[in-house]
Coordinates of C-alpha atoms and ligand atoms in Angstrom, one line a residue:
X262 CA 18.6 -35.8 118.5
X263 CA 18.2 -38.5 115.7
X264 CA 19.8 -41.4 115.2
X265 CA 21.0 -42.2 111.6
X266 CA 21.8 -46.0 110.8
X267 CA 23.7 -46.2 107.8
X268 CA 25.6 -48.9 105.4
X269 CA 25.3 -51.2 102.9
X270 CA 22.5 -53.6 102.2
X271 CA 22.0 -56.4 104.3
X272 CA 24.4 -54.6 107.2
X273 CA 21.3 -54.7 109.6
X274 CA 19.9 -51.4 109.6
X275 CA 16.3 -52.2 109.4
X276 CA 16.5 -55.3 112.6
X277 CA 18.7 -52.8 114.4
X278 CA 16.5 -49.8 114.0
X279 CA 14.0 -51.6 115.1
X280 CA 15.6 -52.8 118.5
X281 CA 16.7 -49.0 119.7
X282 CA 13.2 -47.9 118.5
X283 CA 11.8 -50.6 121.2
X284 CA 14.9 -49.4 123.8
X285 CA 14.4 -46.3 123.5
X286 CA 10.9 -45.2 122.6
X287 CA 12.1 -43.3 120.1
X288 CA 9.9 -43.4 116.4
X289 CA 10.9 -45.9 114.1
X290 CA 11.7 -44.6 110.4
X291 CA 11.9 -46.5 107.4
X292 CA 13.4 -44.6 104.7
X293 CA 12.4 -46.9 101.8
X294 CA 9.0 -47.0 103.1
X295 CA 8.3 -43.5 103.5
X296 CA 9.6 -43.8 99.4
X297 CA 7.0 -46.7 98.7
X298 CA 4.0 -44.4 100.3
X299 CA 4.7 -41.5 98.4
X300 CA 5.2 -42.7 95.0
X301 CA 1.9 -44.9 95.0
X302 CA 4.2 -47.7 93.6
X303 CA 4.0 -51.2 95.3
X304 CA 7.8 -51.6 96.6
X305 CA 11.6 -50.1 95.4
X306 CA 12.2 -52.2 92.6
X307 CA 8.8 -51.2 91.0
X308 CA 9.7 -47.5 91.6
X309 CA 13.4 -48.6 90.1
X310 CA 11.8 -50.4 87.0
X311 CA 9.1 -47.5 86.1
X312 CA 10.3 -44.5 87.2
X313 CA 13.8 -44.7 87.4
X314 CA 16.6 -44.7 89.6
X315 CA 17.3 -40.8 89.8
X316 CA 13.5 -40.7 90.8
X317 CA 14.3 -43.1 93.7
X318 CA 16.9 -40.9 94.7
X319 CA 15.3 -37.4 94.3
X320 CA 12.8 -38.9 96.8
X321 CA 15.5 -40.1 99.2
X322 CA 16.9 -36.2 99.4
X323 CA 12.5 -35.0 100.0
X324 CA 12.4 -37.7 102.2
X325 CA 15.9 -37.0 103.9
X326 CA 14.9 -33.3 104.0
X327 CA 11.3 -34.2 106.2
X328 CA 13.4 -36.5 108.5
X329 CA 15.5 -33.1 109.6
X330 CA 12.6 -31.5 110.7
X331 CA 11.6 -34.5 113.4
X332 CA 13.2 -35.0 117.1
X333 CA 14.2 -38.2 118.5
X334 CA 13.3 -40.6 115.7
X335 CA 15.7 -43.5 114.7
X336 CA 16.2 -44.0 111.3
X337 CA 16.9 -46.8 108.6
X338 CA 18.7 -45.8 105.7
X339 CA 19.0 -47.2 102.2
X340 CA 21.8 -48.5 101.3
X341 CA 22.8 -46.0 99.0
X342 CA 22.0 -42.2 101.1
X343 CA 25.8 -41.4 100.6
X344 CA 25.5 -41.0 97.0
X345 CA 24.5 -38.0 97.8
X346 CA 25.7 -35.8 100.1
X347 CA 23.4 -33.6 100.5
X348 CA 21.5 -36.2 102.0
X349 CA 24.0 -36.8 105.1
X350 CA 23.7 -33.1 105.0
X351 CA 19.9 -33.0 105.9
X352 CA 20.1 -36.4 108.2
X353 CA 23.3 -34.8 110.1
X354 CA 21.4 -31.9 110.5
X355 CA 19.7 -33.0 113.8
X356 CA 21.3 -36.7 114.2
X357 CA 24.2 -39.0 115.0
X358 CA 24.9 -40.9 111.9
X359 CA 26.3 -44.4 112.4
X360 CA 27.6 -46.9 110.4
X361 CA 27.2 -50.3 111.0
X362 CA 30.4 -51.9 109.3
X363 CA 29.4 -55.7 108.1
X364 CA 32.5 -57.8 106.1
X365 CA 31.3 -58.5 102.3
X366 CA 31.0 -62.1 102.9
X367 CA 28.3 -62.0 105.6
X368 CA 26.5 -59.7 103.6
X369 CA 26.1 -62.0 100.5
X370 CA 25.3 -64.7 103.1
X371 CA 22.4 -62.6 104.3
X372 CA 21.1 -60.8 100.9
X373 CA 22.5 -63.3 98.6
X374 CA 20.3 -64.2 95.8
X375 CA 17.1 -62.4 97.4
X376 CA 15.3 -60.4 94.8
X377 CA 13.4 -57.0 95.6
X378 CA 16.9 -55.2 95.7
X379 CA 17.5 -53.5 92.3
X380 CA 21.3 -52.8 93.0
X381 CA 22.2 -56.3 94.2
X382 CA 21.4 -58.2 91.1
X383 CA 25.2 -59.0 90.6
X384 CA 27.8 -60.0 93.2
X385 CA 30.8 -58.6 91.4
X386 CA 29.1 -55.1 90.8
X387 CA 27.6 -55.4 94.3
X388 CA 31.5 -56.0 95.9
X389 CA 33.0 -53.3 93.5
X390 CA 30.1 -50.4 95.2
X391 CA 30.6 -52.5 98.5
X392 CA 34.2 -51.2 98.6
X393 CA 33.5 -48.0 96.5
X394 CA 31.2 -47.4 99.3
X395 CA 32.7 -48.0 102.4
X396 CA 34.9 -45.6 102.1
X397 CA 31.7 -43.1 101.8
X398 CA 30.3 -44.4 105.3
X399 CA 33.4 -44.1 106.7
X400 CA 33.8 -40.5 105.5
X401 CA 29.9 -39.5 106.5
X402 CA 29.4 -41.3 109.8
X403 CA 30.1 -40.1 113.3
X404 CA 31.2 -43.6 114.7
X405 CA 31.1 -47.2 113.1
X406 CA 30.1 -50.1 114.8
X407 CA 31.0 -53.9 113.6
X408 CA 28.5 -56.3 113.3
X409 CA 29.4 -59.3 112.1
X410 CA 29.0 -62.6 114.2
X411 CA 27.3 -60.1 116.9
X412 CA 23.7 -60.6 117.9
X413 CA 21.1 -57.7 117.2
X414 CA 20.8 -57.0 121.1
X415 CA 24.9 -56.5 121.6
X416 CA 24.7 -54.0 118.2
X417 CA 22.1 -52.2 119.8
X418 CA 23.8 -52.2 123.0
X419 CA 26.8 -51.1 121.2
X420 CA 25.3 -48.4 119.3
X421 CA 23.5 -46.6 122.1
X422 CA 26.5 -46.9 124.5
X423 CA 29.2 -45.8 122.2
X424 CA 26.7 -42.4 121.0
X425 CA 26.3 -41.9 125.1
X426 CA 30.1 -41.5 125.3
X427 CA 30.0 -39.2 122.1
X428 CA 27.4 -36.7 123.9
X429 CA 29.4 -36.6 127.0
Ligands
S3P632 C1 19.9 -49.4 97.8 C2 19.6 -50.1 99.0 C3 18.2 -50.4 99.3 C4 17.2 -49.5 98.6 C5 17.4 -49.4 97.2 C6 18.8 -48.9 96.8 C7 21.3 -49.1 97.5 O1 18.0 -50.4 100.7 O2 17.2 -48.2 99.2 O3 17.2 -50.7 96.7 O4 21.6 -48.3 96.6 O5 22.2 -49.7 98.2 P1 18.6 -51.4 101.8 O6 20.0 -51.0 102.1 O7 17.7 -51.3 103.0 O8 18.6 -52.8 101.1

């Protein structure tokens, strides 16, 4: 079984991925990196500015369409998988999606002004598909776990012991 880490940018997927993939041996999967290495282009926002957003998102569905063929991988998620359902469809196939629920106000404290993320040049569009959003992970995820003002160890903890209890 996979495990699926979804939500919005700056929620901690990536940090939190990371820390299962080292608890539990399972592979570590970057979803906007497998995107980078295919399309030859230097990061997101390059493939964003030249090719086009429904490019970057045709490549999260054949990227999201690989990742339900592998076993025991955890996975990072863009921010924006639950545009499209039929890419919860192919992650769901063989994984436990979960969301990791983060208030609006820590995540502009963490992603705030950063560059390299095409869709948060703006904080009042970036709240308005923050809430448009959340009701999308709520709707696509098998269990949601909060992080704010929680270290990346007690998420992971979380995480795994909440999709132990789901199994049983
Ligand atoms: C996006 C989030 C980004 C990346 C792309 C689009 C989004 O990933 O996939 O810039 O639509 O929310 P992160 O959530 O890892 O920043």
């Amino acid at each position: 079984m996979n495990i699926i880490l979804i939500g919005f940018m700056g929620a901690g997927k990536s940090s939190i991925a990371k820390k299962i993939s080292e608890k539990t041996g399972d592979v570590l999967i970057e979803m906007d990196d497998m995107i980078v290495e295919r399309s030859g282009r230097k990061n997101v926002a390059e493939i964003f500015d030249k090719d086009g957003e429904l490019r970057f998102r045709e490549m999260e569905i054949e990227v999201a369409k690989e990742i339900s063929t592998k076993d025991n991988v955890v996975v990072a998620t863009g921010g924006g998988v639950i545009i499209n359902k039929i890419i919860l469809d192919y992650l769901r196939k063989n994984g436990k999606v979960v969301f990791l629920q983060t208030r609006f106000t820590e995540i502009l404290a963490r992603v705030g002004g950063v560059d390299g993320r095409p869709i948060f040049q703006d904080k009042k569009k970036a709240k308005i598909l923050f809430d448009f959003r959340e009701v999308l992970y709520k709707e696509y995820s098998d269990l949601s776990v909060a992080t704010d003002n929680r270290s990346l160890d007690e998420v992971c903890e979380s995480v795994l012991s909440m999709l132990k209890n789901k199994r049983r």
